[in-house]
XYZ file of C-alpha atoms in Angstrom:
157
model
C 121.598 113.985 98.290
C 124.836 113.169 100.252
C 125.647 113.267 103.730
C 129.097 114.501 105.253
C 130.825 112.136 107.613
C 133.923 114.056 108.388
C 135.714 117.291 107.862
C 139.377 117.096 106.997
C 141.675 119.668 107.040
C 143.085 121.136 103.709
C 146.837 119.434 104.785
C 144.927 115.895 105.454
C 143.937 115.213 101.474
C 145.819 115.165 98.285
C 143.167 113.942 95.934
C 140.977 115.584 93.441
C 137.900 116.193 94.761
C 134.615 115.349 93.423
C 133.347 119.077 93.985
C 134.109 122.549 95.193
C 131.748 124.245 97.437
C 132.950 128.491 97.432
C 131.489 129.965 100.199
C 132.103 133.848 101.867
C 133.017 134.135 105.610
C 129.430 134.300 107.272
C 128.454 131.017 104.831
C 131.322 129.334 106.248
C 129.866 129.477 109.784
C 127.590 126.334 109.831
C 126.234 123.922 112.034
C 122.964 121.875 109.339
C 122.955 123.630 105.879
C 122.182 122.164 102.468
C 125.219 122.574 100.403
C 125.589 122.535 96.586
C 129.070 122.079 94.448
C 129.597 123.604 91.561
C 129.232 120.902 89.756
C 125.218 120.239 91.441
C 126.614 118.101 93.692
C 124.162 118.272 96.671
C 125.157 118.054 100.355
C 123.492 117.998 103.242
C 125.981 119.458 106.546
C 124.428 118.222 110.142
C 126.788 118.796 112.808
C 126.685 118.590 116.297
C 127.436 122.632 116.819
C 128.160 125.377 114.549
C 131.575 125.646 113.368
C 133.408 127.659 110.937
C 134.731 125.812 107.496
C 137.451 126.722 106.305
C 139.622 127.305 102.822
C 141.056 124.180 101.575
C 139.029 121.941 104.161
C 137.931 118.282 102.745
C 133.792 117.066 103.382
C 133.815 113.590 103.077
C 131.092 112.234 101.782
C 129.195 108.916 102.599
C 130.006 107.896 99.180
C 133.376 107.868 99.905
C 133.691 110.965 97.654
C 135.492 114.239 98.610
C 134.422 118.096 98.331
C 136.890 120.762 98.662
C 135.960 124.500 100.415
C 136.927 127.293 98.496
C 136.926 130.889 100.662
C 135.076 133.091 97.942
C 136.272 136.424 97.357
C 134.703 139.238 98.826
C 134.310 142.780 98.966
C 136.444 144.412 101.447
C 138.504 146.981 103.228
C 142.125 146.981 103.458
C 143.145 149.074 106.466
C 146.688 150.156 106.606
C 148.513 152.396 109.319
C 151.679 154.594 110.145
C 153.227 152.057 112.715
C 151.993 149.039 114.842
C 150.880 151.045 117.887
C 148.760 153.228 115.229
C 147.357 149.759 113.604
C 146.860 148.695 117.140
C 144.352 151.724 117.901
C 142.676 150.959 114.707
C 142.036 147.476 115.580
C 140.254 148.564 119.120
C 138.237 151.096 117.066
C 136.798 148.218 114.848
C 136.266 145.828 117.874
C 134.871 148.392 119.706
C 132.189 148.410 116.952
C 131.557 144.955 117.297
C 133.066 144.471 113.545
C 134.511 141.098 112.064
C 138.537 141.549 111.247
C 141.024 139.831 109.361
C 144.289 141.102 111.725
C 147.326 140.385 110.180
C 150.695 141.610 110.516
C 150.557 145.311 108.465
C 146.980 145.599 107.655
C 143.427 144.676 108.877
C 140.457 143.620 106.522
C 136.950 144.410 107.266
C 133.467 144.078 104.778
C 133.019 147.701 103.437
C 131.406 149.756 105.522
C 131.441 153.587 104.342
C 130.655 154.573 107.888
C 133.808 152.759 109.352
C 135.642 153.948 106.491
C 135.328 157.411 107.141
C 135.723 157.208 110.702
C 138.794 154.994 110.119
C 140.066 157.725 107.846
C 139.284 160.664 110.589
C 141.610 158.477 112.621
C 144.686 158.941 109.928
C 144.118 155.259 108.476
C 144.958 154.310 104.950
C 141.638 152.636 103.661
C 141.415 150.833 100.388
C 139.443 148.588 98.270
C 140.420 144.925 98.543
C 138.632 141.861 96.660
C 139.829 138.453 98.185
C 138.652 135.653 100.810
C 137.646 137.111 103.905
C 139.244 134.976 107.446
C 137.835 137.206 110.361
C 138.989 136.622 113.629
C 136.489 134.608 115.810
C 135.402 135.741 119.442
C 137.020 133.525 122.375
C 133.784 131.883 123.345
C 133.619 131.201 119.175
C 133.424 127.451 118.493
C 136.068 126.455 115.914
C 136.935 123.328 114.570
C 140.892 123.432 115.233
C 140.290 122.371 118.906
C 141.091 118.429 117.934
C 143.817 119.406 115.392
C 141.789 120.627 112.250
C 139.503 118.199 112.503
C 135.878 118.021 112.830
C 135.077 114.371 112.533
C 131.924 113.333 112.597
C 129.990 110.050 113.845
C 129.585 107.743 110.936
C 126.305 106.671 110.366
């Protein structure tokens, strides 16, 4: 089994990496998990706090070797609206439920949830099926690893 020594960010590597690792959006927030590639290679992840990997990022390995993340498609809302203040009013109705969102600029992207749905709907949204990586917003007490630049570097054994 390997051990990571460093995160890098997807912009900090142009190599081929040994393995991929494709994990959803809640398997992306870790702090010590057991990792395996899809090519069996085995990982172990112990960092100092949780923090949230994300698409593209490099694990270096203690071998030397690099792993890539891969954001795994999921199964999702796309929530669409008549005009920004409308989307905006959406958006509070999904926070107010305590719900992870993707916000981006003309549509927000939740898991599927027929109950939001509906009520989404009852407010005039346009709600549709989506299938693609999930990158919810994270709460502003949310540990993240872009604090030092998009990297989470790690003491080297």
């Amino acid at each position: 089994m390997h051990s990571v020594i460093a995160i890098h960010a997807a912009a900090d590597r142009n190599a081929v990496p040994l393995d991929t690792i494709t994990l959803d959006h809640d398997e992306r927030r870790v702090r010590r998990k057991l990792l395996r590639g899809a090519n069996g290679t085995e990982i172990l992840l112990d960092l100092p706090q949780a923090t949230t990997l994300d698409h593209g990022q490099w694990l270096e390995l203690d071998t030397g070797g690099l792993v890539q993340i891969i954001a795994a498609p999921e199964l999702l809302y796309e929530i669409r609206a008549r005009d920004t203040a409308h989307l905006i009013r959406l958006a509070w109705h999904i926070g107010n439920r305590h719900t992870p969102a993707q916000l981006d600029e003309h549509r927000i992207l939740i898991k599927r949830d027929h109950v939001l749905k509906t009520m989404l709907e009852g407010l005039g949204a346009n709600v549709t099926n989506a299938t693609e990586p999930f990158f919810a917003e994270h709460g502003a007490y949310h540990s993240h690893n872009h604090a030092d630049g998009g990297h989470a570097l790690l003491a080297r054994p």
